CSV table of C-alpha atoms and ligand atoms in Angstrom, one decimal:
chain,number,residue,atom,x,y,z
A,1,MET,CA,-27.5,-6.9,-17.4
A,2,ALA,CA,-31.0,-7.0,-16.0
A,3,LYS,CA,-33.1,-9.8,-16.9
A,4,VAL,CA,-36.0,-8.3,-18.6
A,5,MET,CA,-35.4,-4.8,-20.4
A,6,ASP,CA,-36.6,-2.3,-18.1
A,7,GLN,CA,-39.5,-1.7,-21.0
A,8,GLN,CA,-40.0,-3.4,-24.3
A,9,PRO,CA,-39.4,-1.5,-27.3
A,10,ALA,CA,-42.0,1.5,-27.4
A,11,SER,CA,-42.1,1.2,-30.9
A,12,LEU,CA,-44.0,-2.0,-31.7
A,13,ASP,CA,-47.3,-2.8,-29.7
A,14,VAL,CA,-45.8,-6.6,-29.7
A,15,ALA,CA,-48.2,-7.9,-27.5
A,16,ARG,CA,-50.5,-7.1,-29.9
A,17,ILE,CA,-48.8,-7.8,-32.7
A,18,ARG,CA,-49.0,-11.4,-31.5
A,19,GLN,CA,-52.5,-11.5,-31.2
A,20,ASP,CA,-52.1,-11.7,-34.6
A,21,PHE,CA,-50.4,-15.1,-35.3
A,22,PRO,CA,-51.7,-17.8,-34.3
A,23,ILE,CA,-49.6,-20.0,-33.8
A,24,LEU,CA,-47.5,-17.9,-31.0
A,25,ALA,CA,-50.6,-19.3,-29.3
A,26,ARG,CA,-49.1,-22.9,-29.4
A,27,THR,CA,-47.0,-25.2,-27.5
A,28,VAL,CA,-44.6,-27.4,-27.9
A,29,GLY,CA,-45.0,-30.2,-25.7
A,30,ASP,CA,-46.2,-28.2,-22.9
A,31,LYS,CA,-43.6,-25.0,-23.4
A,32,PRO,CA,-45.1,-22.1,-25.5
A,33,LEU,CA,-44.0,-22.3,-28.3
A,34,VAL,CA,-41.0,-19.8,-28.2
A,35,TYR,CA,-40.0,-18.2,-32.3
A,36,LEU,CA,-36.3,-17.1,-32.8
A,37,ASP,CA,-36.0,-18.8,-36.1
A,38,SER,CA,-37.5,-15.9,-38.2
A,39,ALA,CA,-34.6,-15.4,-40.0
A,40,ALA,CA,-35.0,-19.2,-42.3
A,41,THR,CA,-39.2,-18.1,-42.8
A,42,SER,CA,-41.1,-15.8,-40.3
A,43,GLN,CA,-44.4,-16.7,-39.1
A,44,LYS,CA,-48.2,-15.2,-40.3
A,45,PRO,CA,-49.7,-13.2,-39.5
A,46,ARG,CA,-54.3,-14.1,-39.6
A,47,GLN,CA,-54.6,-11.2,-42.7
A,48,VAL,CA,-51.9,-13.2,-44.7
A,49,ILE,CA,-53.8,-16.3,-44.3
A,50,GLY,CA,-57.6,-14.3,-44.4
A,51,ALA,CA,-56.0,-12.5,-47.8
A,52,ILE,CA,-55.3,-16.1,-48.8
A,53,THR,CA,-58.5,-17.7,-47.9
A,54,GLU,CA,-60.1,-14.4,-48.8
A,55,PHE,CA,-58.9,-15.0,-52.8
A,56,TYR,CA,-59.2,-18.9,-53.1
A,57,GLU,CA,-63.3,-17.9,-52.2
A,58,ARG,CA,-64.3,-16.0,-53.9
A,59,HIS,CA,-61.2,-14.4,-56.9
A,60,ASN,CA,-59.6,-17.8,-57.9
A,61,ALA,CA,-59.0,-18.2,-61.3
A,62,ASN,CA,-55.4,-17.8,-63.6
A,63,VAL,CA,-54.6,-13.7,-64.4
A,64,HIS,CA,-53.7,-12.0,-67.9
A,65,ARG,CA,-56.4,-14.1,-70.0
A,66,GLY,CA,-60.2,-14.3,-69.1
A,67,VAL,CA,-62.4,-12.0,-69.7
A,68,TYR,CA,-64.9,-12.7,-67.5
A,69,THR,CA,-65.8,-10.7,-63.5
A,70,ILE,CA,-63.0,-13.2,-61.4
A,71,ALA,CA,-60.5,-13.8,-63.7
A,72,GLU,CA,-60.9,-9.7,-64.5
A,73,GLU,CA,-60.4,-9.4,-60.3
A,74,ALA,CA,-57.9,-11.8,-59.9
A,75,THR,CA,-55.8,-10.4,-62.3
A,76,ALA,CA,-56.5,-6.6,-60.6
A,77,LEU,CA,-54.9,-9.1,-56.8
A,78,TYR,CA,-52.1,-9.6,-59.1
A,79,GLU,CA,-52.1,-6.4,-60.7
A,80,GLY,CA,-51.7,-4.9,-57.4
A,81,ALA,CA,-49.3,-6.8,-55.5
A,82,ARG,CA,-47.4,-6.0,-57.7
A,83,GLU,CA,-47.8,-2.4,-57.5
A,84,LYS,CA,-47.5,-2.4,-54.0
A,85,LEU,CA,-44.2,-4.6,-54.1
A,86,ALA,CA,-42.8,-1.6,-55.9
A,87,ARG,CA,-43.9,0.8,-54.2
A,88,PHE,CA,-42.3,-1.2,-50.4
A,89,VAL,CA,-39.0,-1.2,-52.4
A,90,GLY,CA,-38.8,2.1,-54.0
A,91,ALA,CA,-38.9,1.3,-57.2
A,92,SER,CA,-41.6,3.6,-59.1
A,93,ASP,CA,-42.2,1.3,-62.0
A,94,PRO,CA,-43.9,-1.2,-61.3
A,95,ALA,CA,-43.3,-3.3,-64.4
A,96,CYS,CA,-39.6,-3.5,-62.7
A,97,ILE,CA,-41.0,-6.2,-60.5
A,98,VAL,CA,-40.8,-9.8,-61.7
A,99,PHE,CA,-42.4,-11.9,-59.3
A,100,ASN,CA,-41.4,-15.8,-58.6
A,101,ARG,CA,-40.5,-18.2,-56.3
A,102,GLY,CA,-38.6,-15.7,-54.9
A,103,THR,CA,-34.4,-15.0,-53.9
A,104,THR,CA,-33.3,-18.0,-54.6
A,105,GLU,CA,-34.8,-17.8,-58.5
A,106,SER,CA,-34.5,-14.2,-58.6
A,107,THR,CA,-30.2,-14.8,-58.3
A,108,ASN,CA,-31.1,-17.6,-60.5
A,109,LEU,CA,-32.8,-15.3,-63.0
A,110,VAL,CA,-30.5,-12.3,-63.0
A,111,ALA,CA,-27.0,-14.6,-63.5
A,112,HIS,CA,-28.6,-17.0,-66.3
A,113,ALA,CA,-30.4,-13.6,-68.4
A,114,TRP,CA,-28.0,-11.5,-67.5
A,115,GLY,CA,-25.3,-13.3,-67.3
A,116,ARG,CA,-25.2,-15.6,-69.8
A,117,LYS,CA,-25.6,-12.5,-72.2
A,118,PHE,CA,-23.7,-9.7,-70.4
A,119,LEU,CA,-20.4,-11.4,-69.3
A,120,ARG,CA,-17.9,-12.2,-71.4
A,121,GLU,CA,-13.9,-14.3,-70.8
A,122,GLY,CA,-11.9,-12.5,-68.6
A,123,ASP,CA,-14.9,-10.5,-67.0
A,124,GLN,CA,-15.4,-9.9,-63.0
A,125,ILE,CA,-18.1,-10.8,-60.7
A,126,VAL,CA,-17.7,-9.6,-57.5
A,127,LEU,CA,-19.4,-10.9,-54.2
A,128,SER,CA,-18.6,-11.9,-50.5
A,129,MET,CA,-17.6,-14.1,-48.6
A,130,ALA,CA,-20.4,-13.7,-46.9
A,131,GLU,CA,-22.6,-14.3,-49.1
A,132,HIS,CA,-25.7,-17.8,-49.0
A,133,HIS,CA,-25.7,-20.1,-50.9
A,134,SER,CA,-28.4,-18.8,-53.4
A,135,ASN,CA,-26.0,-15.6,-53.8
A,136,LEU,CA,-22.7,-17.5,-55.7
A,137,ILE,CA,-23.6,-21.0,-56.8
A,138,PRO,CA,-25.2,-19.1,-59.1
A,139,TRP,CA,-22.6,-17.3,-60.3
A,140,GLN,CA,-20.4,-20.1,-60.0
A,141,PHE,CA,-22.5,-21.1,-63.0
A,142,ALA,CA,-22.4,-17.9,-65.0
A,143,ALA,CA,-18.4,-18.6,-64.7
A,144,ARG,CA,-18.6,-21.3,-66.1
A,145,ALA,CA,-20.5,-21.0,-68.5
A,146,THR,CA,-18.8,-18.0,-70.0
A,147,GLY,CA,-15.3,-17.5,-68.6
A,148,ALA,CA,-16.2,-15.3,-66.1
A,149,GLU,CA,-13.9,-15.1,-62.9
A,150,VAL,CA,-15.5,-14.9,-59.4
A,151,ARG,CA,-14.0,-12.4,-56.4
A,152,PHE,CA,-14.6,-11.5,-53.2
A,153,ILE,CA,-14.9,-8.8,-50.8
A,154,PRO,CA,-13.0,-10.8,-47.5
A,155,VAL,CA,-15.2,-10.4,-43.8
A,156,ALA,CA,-13.1,-8.3,-40.9
A,157,GLU,CA,-12.4,-10.2,-38.0
A,158,ASP,CA,-15.4,-8.3,-37.0
A,159,GLY,CA,-17.8,-9.4,-39.1
A,160,THR,CA,-18.3,-6.9,-40.9
A,161,LEU,CA,-17.3,-6.1,-44.8
A,162,ASP,CA,-13.5,-5.2,-44.7
A,163,LEU,CA,-13.8,-2.8,-47.9
A,164,SER,CA,-9.3,-1.6,-47.5
A,165,GLU,CA,-8.5,-3.1,-50.4
A,166,LEU,CA,-12.0,-3.0,-52.6
A,167,SER,CA,-10.7,-0.3,-55.0
A,168,SER,CA,-8.3,-3.4,-56.0
A,169,ILE,CA,-11.1,-6.1,-55.8
A,170,VAL,CA,-14.1,-4.2,-57.9
A,171,THR,CA,-11.9,-3.3,-61.3
A,172,GLU,CA,-12.6,-1.7,-64.8
A,173,ARG,CA,-13.0,-6.0,-65.5
A,174,THR,CA,-16.0,-6.2,-63.3
A,175,ARG,CA,-19.1,-6.7,-64.9
A,176,ILE,CA,-21.5,-7.2,-61.5
A,177,VAL,CA,-21.4,-6.9,-57.3
A,178,ALA,CA,-23.0,-8.7,-55.3
A,179,VAL,CA,-23.5,-8.3,-52.5
A,180,THR,CA,-25.8,-9.6,-49.2
A,181,GLY,CA,-28.0,-6.3,-48.4
A,182,MET,CA,-27.8,-8.2,-44.9
A,183,SER,CA,-26.5,-12.0,-43.7
A,184,ASN,CA,-27.7,-14.2,-42.4
A,185,VAL,CA,-25.4,-15.7,-39.9
A,186,LEU,CA,-23.6,-11.9,-39.1
A,187,GLY,CA,-26.4,-10.1,-38.9
A,188,THR,CA,-23.8,-7.4,-40.7
A,189,LEU,CA,-25.4,-4.8,-42.7
A,190,PRO,CA,-22.7,-3.7,-45.5
A,191,PRO,CA,-22.0,0.0,-46.2
A,192,LEU,CA,-25.0,-0.1,-49.6
A,193,ALA,CA,-24.7,3.3,-50.7
A,194,VAL,CA,-20.8,2.7,-51.2
A,195,LEU,CA,-20.5,-0.5,-52.9
A,196,SER,CA,-23.1,0.9,-55.2
A,197,GLU,CA,-20.8,3.8,-56.1
A,198,ALA,CA,-17.6,1.5,-56.4
A,199,ALA,CA,-19.9,-0.8,-58.9
A,200,HIS,CA,-21.2,2.0,-60.9
A,201,SER,CA,-18.2,4.1,-60.6
A,202,VAL,CA,-16.4,1.4,-63.0
A,203,GLY,CA,-19.6,0.3,-64.9
A,204,ALA,CA,-20.7,-2.9,-63.6
A,205,VAL,CA,-24.5,-3.4,-62.1
A,206,PHE,CA,-25.1,-3.2,-58.2
A,207,LEU,CA,-27.0,-6.7,-57.2
A,208,VAL,CA,-28.3,-6.6,-53.7
A,209,ASP,CA,-29.3,-10.3,-52.5
A,210,GLY,CA,-32.5,-8.4,-50.0
A,211,ALA,CA,-33.3,-12.2,-48.0
A,212,GLN,CA,-33.3,-11.1,-45.0
A,213,LEU,CA,-32.9,-6.6,-45.7
A,214,VAL,CA,-36.0,-5.9,-47.5
A,215,PRO,CA,-38.7,-7.7,-44.6
A,216,HIS,CA,-36.6,-6.0,-41.6
A,217,ALA,CA,-35.5,-2.1,-42.6
A,218,ARG,CA,-36.6,0.3,-45.9
A,219,VAL,CA,-34.9,-0.3,-49.2
A,220,ASP,CA,-34.9,2.8,-51.9
A,221,VAL,CA,-33.2,1.0,-54.5
A,222,GLU,CA,-33.2,4.5,-56.4
A,223,ALA,CA,-31.9,6.1,-53.7
A,224,THR,CA,-29.5,3.5,-53.4
A,225,GLY,CA,-28.5,2.9,-57.0
A,226,ILE,CA,-29.5,-0.9,-56.9
A,227,ASP,CA,-29.2,-2.1,-60.1
A,228,PHE,CA,-31.0,-5.5,-59.0
A,229,LEU,CA,-32.8,-6.3,-55.3
A,230,THR,CA,-34.0,-10.0,-55.1
A,231,ILE,CA,-37.0,-11.0,-52.9
A,232,SER,CA,-38.4,-13.6,-50.4
A,233,GLY,CA,-42.2,-12.7,-49.3
A,234,HIS,CA,-41.4,-15.5,-46.8
A,235,LYS,CA,-39.8,-13.8,-44.9
A,236,MET,CA,-41.4,-11.0,-44.9
A,237,LEU,CA,-44.9,-12.5,-43.5
A,238,GLY,CA,-45.7,-13.3,-46.2
A,239,PRO,CA,-45.9,-16.7,-48.0
A,240,THR,CA,-43.7,-19.1,-49.1
A,241,ALA,CA,-42.5,-19.2,-52.5
A,242,SER,CA,-44.3,-15.8,-52.7
A,243,GLY,CA,-41.6,-12.2,-54.1
A,244,GLY,CA,-39.7,-11.5,-56.6
A,245,LEU,CA,-37.2,-9.6,-58.3
A,246,TYR,CA,-36.5,-5.8,-58.8
A,247,GLY,CA,-35.5,-4.9,-62.1
A,248,ARG,CA,-33.8,-1.8,-63.5
A,249,ARG,CA,-36.0,-1.7,-66.6
A,250,ASP,CA,-33.5,-1.3,-68.7
A,251,LEU,CA,-31.5,-4.4,-67.3
A,252,LEU,CA,-34.6,-6.3,-67.9
A,253,GLU,CA,-35.4,-4.9,-71.4
A,254,GLN,CA,-31.7,-6.1,-72.7
A,255,MET,CA,-32.0,-9.4,-71.2
A,256,ASP,CA,-34.0,-12.8,-72.6
A,257,PRO,CA,-35.7,-14.7,-71.2
A,258,PHE,CA,-35.2,-17.1,-68.2
A,259,LEU,CA,-37.8,-20.1,-68.8
A,260,GLY,CA,-40.0,-20.2,-72.0
A,261,GLY,CA,-43.7,-21.5,-71.9
A,262,GLY,CA,-47.2,-20.6,-71.7
A,263,GLU,CA,-47.4,-16.5,-71.1
A,264,MET,CA,-44.6,-14.9,-71.4
A,265,ILE,CA,-44.6,-14.9,-75.5
A,266,ARG,CA,-45.9,-12.1,-78.0
A,267,GLU,CA,-46.2,-14.3,-81.4
A,268,VAL,CA,-44.9,-18.1,-81.6
A,269,TRP,CA,-44.1,-20.1,-84.8
A,270,LEU,CA,-42.8,-23.1,-85.1
A,271,ASP,CA,-39.6,-22.5,-84.5
A,272,HIS,CA,-38.9,-19.3,-83.8
A,273,ALA,CA,-41.1,-17.0,-80.8
A,274,THR,CA,-41.2,-13.3,-79.7
A,275,PHE,CA,-41.6,-12.0,-76.5
A,276,ASN,CA,-43.3,-10.1,-74.3
A,277,GLY,CA,-42.8,-6.7,-72.5
A,278,VAL,CA,-41.1,-6.6,-69.2
A,279,PRO,CA,-42.1,-7.7,-66.5
A,280,GLY,CA,-44.0,-10.8,-68.5
A,281,LYS,CA,-41.3,-11.9,-70.6
A,282,PHE,CA,-39.9,-13.6,-67.4
A,283,GLU,CA,-43.4,-14.2,-65.7
A,284,ALA,CA,-43.8,-18.3,-68.3
A,285,GLY,CA,-46.6,-20.1,-67.1
A,286,THR,CA,-49.6,-20.5,-64.3
A,287,MET,CA,-47.6,-17.7,-61.9
A,288,ASN,CA,-47.9,-18.8,-58.0
A,289,ILE,CA,-51.0,-15.7,-58.3
A,290,ALA,CA,-52.5,-16.2,-54.4
A,291,GLU,CA,-48.5,-15.7,-53.1
A,292,GLU,CA,-48.3,-12.8,-54.4
A,293,VAL,CA,-51.7,-11.4,-52.9
A,294,GLY,CA,-50.6,-13.2,-49.5
A,295,LEU,CA,-47.8,-11.3,-50.1
A,296,ALA,CA,-49.8,-7.9,-50.8
A,297,ALA,CA,-51.4,-8.5,-47.1
A,298,ALA,CA,-47.9,-8.7,-45.5
A,299,ILE,CA,-46.7,-5.3,-47.3
A,300,ASP,CA,-50.1,-3.7,-46.3
A,301,TYR,CA,-49.8,-5.4,-42.4
A,302,LEU,CA,-46.1,-4.0,-42.3
A,303,GLU,CA,-46.6,-0.9,-43.3
A,304,GLY,CA,-49.3,-0.4,-40.6
A,305,LEU,CA,-46.3,-1.0,-37.9
A,306,GLY,CA,-44.3,0.8,-40.0
A,307,MET,CA,-40.4,0.1,-40.8
A,308,ASP,CA,-39.0,2.6,-39.3
A,309,ALA,CA,-40.3,1.2,-35.9
A,310,VAL,CA,-39.4,-2.5,-37.1
A,311,ARG,CA,-36.1,-1.9,-37.4
A,312,GLU,CA,-36.0,-0.4,-34.6
A,313,HIS,CA,-37.3,-3.3,-32.8
A,314,GLU,CA,-34.7,-5.1,-33.7
A,315,LYS,CA,-32.2,-3.2,-32.4
A,316,GLN,CA,-33.2,-2.8,-29.3
A,317,LEU,CA,-34.2,-7.0,-29.1
A,318,THR,CA,-30.5,-7.6,-30.9
A,319,ALA,CA,-28.8,-5.5,-28.4
A,320,TYR,CA,-30.6,-7.2,-25.4
A,321,ALA,CA,-30.3,-10.2,-26.7
A,322,ILE,CA,-26.4,-10.2,-27.6
A,323,GLY,CA,-25.8,-8.6,-23.9
A,324,ARG,CA,-27.4,-12.0,-22.2
A,325,LEU,CA,-25.6,-14.7,-24.3
A,326,VAL,CA,-22.3,-12.8,-23.7
A,327,GLU,CA,-23.1,-12.4,-20.7
A,328,ALA,CA,-24.4,-16.0,-20.4
A,329,GLY,CA,-21.3,-17.9,-21.7
A,330,ALA,CA,-21.8,-18.0,-25.9
A,331,THR,CA,-19.6,-16.6,-28.2
A,332,VAL,CA,-21.1,-14.7,-30.4
A,333,TYR,CA,-20.6,-14.4,-33.8
A,334,GLY,CA,-20.7,-10.9,-36.2
A,335,PRO,CA,-20.6,-7.1,-35.6
A,336,ARG,CA,-22.0,-6.5,-31.6
A,337,ASP,CA,-22.7,-2.5,-32.8
A,338,PRO,CA,-27.0,-2.9,-33.6
A,339,GLU,CA,-26.7,0.2,-36.1
A,340,VAL,CA,-24.4,-2.1,-38.3
A,341,ARG,CA,-26.0,-5.3,-37.9
A,342,GLY,CA,-29.7,-6.6,-38.3
A,343,GLY,CA,-31.4,-10.0,-35.5
A,344,ALA,CA,-29.8,-12.5,-37.0
A,345,VAL,CA,-27.6,-13.8,-34.2
A,346,SER,CA,-25.2,-16.5,-34.3
A,347,PHE,CA,-23.5,-18.3,-31.7
A,348,TRP,CA,-21.6,-20.7,-29.8
A,349,TYR,CA,-22.3,-22.0,-26.4
A,350,LYS,CA,-19.8,-23.0,-24.2
A,351,GLU,CA,-19.0,-26.8,-25.7
A,352,VAL,CA,-22.4,-27.5,-27.1
A,353,HIS,CA,-22.6,-28.7,-30.3
A,354,PRO,CA,-25.1,-26.3,-31.9
A,355,HIS,CA,-27.3,-29.7,-32.9
A,356,ASP,CA,-27.3,-30.3,-29.8
A,357,LEU,CA,-28.0,-27.8,-28.8
A,358,ALA,CA,-31.4,-27.0,-30.8
A,359,THR,CA,-32.1,-30.6,-29.9
A,360,ILE,CA,-31.7,-29.5,-26.0
A,361,LEU,CA,-33.8,-26.3,-26.7
A,362,ASP,CA,-36.6,-27.3,-28.9
A,363,GLN,CA,-37.8,-29.5,-25.8
A,364,GLU,CA,-38.1,-25.9,-24.0
A,365,GLY,CA,-40.5,-25.5,-27.1
A,366,VAL,CA,-37.2,-22.8,-28.0
A,367,ALA,CA,-37.1,-23.1,-32.0
A,368,ILE,CA,-33.7,-21.6,-33.3
A,369,ARG,CA,-31.5,-22.8,-36.1
A,370,ALA,CA,-28.4,-25.4,-36.4
A,371,GLY,CA,-26.0,-25.3,-39.4
A,372,HIS,CA,-24.0,-23.7,-41.8
A,373,HIS,CA,-27.1,-21.6,-42.9
A,374,CYS,CA,-25.8,-22.1,-46.7
A,375,ALA,CA,-23.0,-20.5,-46.8
A,376,GLN,CA,-20.9,-22.8,-45.9
A,377,PRO,CA,-17.4,-20.7,-47.1
A,378,LEU,CA,-17.9,-17.7,-44.3
A,379,MET,CA,-18.0,-21.7,-41.5
A,380,ARG,CA,-14.4,-22.3,-42.7
A,381,ILE,CA,-13.6,-18.1,-42.5
A,382,LEU,CA,-15.2,-18.6,-38.4
A,383,GLY,CA,-13.5,-21.7,-38.1
A,384,VAL,CA,-16.6,-23.5,-36.9
A,385,PRO,CA,-18.3,-26.0,-39.0
A,386,ALA,CA,-21.8,-24.7,-38.0
A,387,THR,CA,-23.5,-22.1,-35.1
A,388,ALA,CA,-26.4,-21.9,-33.5
A,389,ARG,CA,-28.5,-18.5,-34.6
A,390,ALA,CA,-31.6,-16.8,-33.2
A,391,SER,CA,-32.9,-14.8,-35.3
A,392,PHE,CA,-36.1,-11.8,-34.3
A,393,TYR,CA,-38.6,-10.7,-35.8
A,394,VAL,CA,-41.9,-7.8,-35.4
A,395,TYR,CA,-43.9,-10.2,-33.3
A,396,ASN,CA,-40.3,-11.6,-30.5
A,397,THR,CA,-40.1,-10.0,-26.9
A,398,ALA,CA,-37.5,-9.9,-24.0
A,399,GLU,CA,-38.8,-12.4,-22.4
A,400,GLU,CA,-38.4,-14.9,-25.2
A,401,VAL,CA,-34.7,-14.1,-25.0
A,402,ASP,CA,-34.9,-14.5,-21.4
A,403,ALA,CA,-36.5,-18.4,-22.1
A,404,LEU,CA,-33.3,-18.7,-24.4
A,405,VAL,CA,-30.5,-18.2,-21.9
A,406,ASP,CA,-32.6,-20.0,-18.7
A,407,ALA,CA,-32.4,-23.0,-21.6
A,408,LEU,CA,-28.8,-22.7,-23.0
A,409,GLY,CA,-28.6,-23.4,-18.7
A,410,LYS,CA,-30.5,-26.5,-19.0
A,411,ALA,CA,-28.1,-27.3,-22.1
A,412,GLU,CA,-25.2,-26.6,-19.9
A,413,ASP,CA,-26.5,-28.7,-17.4
A,414,ILE,CA,-26.8,-32.0,-19.8
A,415,PHE,CA,-23.8,-31.4,-21.7
A,416,GLY,CA,-21.6,-29.7,-19.2
B,1,7TS,N1,-29.8,-14.7,-49.2
B,1,7TS,C1,-30.4,-15.0,-47.8
B,1,7TS,C2,-28.7,-13.9,-47.4
B,1,7TS,C3,-31.1,-15.5,-47.5
B,1,7TS,O1,-31.2,-15.6,-45.3
B,1,7TS,C4,-31.6,-16.6,-47.3
B,1,7TS,C5,-32.5,-17.6,-46.9
B,1,7TS,C6,-32.2,-16.6,-49.3
B,1,7TS,C7,-30.5,-15.7,-49.9
B,1,7TS,C8,-32.3,-18.4,-49.9
B,1,7TS,O2,-33.4,-17.5,-50.0
B,1,7TS,P1,-34.8,-18.4,-50.7
B,1,7TS,O3,-35.9,-17.5,-49.7
B,1,7TS,O4,-34.7,-18.1,-51.8
B,1,7TS,O5,-34.8,-19.5,-49.7
B,1,7TS,N2,-31.9,-17.9,-45.8
B,1,7TS,C9,-32.1,-19.0,-45.4
B,1,7TS,C10,-31.7,-19.0,-43.4
B,1,7TS,O6,-30.9,-18.2,-43.0
B,1,7TS,N3,-32.1,-20.2,-43.2
B,1,7TS,O7,-33.2,-20.4,-43.8
B,1,7TS,C11,-33.0,-20.3,-45.5
């Protein structure tokens, strides 16, 4: 394979995009930063950093409380962010978006507020074996509290989900099917329409862990039949602790509140209370206002690039990276076909332990993640304690893939 792709993907002007990300201009030691850990958190463009600064410099006030000008401005910005996020994921009703700190909080919200209310002894919760712990542990809690059983869709040899036994895994006792939209380890993109259909055919609800999917591909909750979608703003150019949950309105309405406190109420007496409608009953206390305003700027940025172009860029870069890693002698986990996978590429390089590899790569300015990626059951299936993982986003280039592969050679010199 050629050392540098013959041409950069035509779809994104990556050189121009990189100008928007101040951190990409810095060095690590004397090496330029090569940031290949966007699956952990993405970098932030000036437009997002600027939106947060402008919020604090001009509009900062608490929302839904004040009648004065800047409080109304803050509320308009916060609710505007809700409308933007709803549109971005294909939800026609902004009230279906609950703001919170992101995927982990959203899954816990559903497992608690939906799970405790609707799960009974003997009911089934269906997950895949490729889930991030944040789409596993909350269901273990819910199962323990209700007597429900957690069952799993296996992972096939090639890193896709093995759906051959789906009709016996999803049964009349299944109440929810909850799967990752994109594996943070394997990059796998499960067929969401098929899984949605399987869930709905037995009257179950369908939850998608959107932490990795929403930043990287066009998502349409209504067209795909997604009942709950969890969203982490910090992985899609937004601030940490931004994002939230999309929920089908009738489901959100039936659920009881998760956290109690200010603003989620309608009327309060000493011994009981009535609650706000959706989404307010799930937004207790002072919310992450500046963060959601920053997320709105991130969505503007992504929409400016176009999500189809974002996905196309990643497909090309992922194919190039897998080709070069395999050529260099690495074992790459997950599907090879970029059509069925995203840009999180896990690998093991020769005899070098991933943690040692990540440490050597850091000396070359290359930032990758090493570890179990909060997916220990999946590591057991892969038969490894950890993997190295490079993950890509809109600002990454083929030259950075080359820098990664060059740095692997240095690790081999040291450990080989
Ligand atoms: N689900 C998936 C598929 C993820 O990749 C992550 C975070 C989460 C859920 C949790 O998201 P959070 O925003 O609530 O933390 N994944 C990673 C990762 O792969 N490396 O660091 C965090």
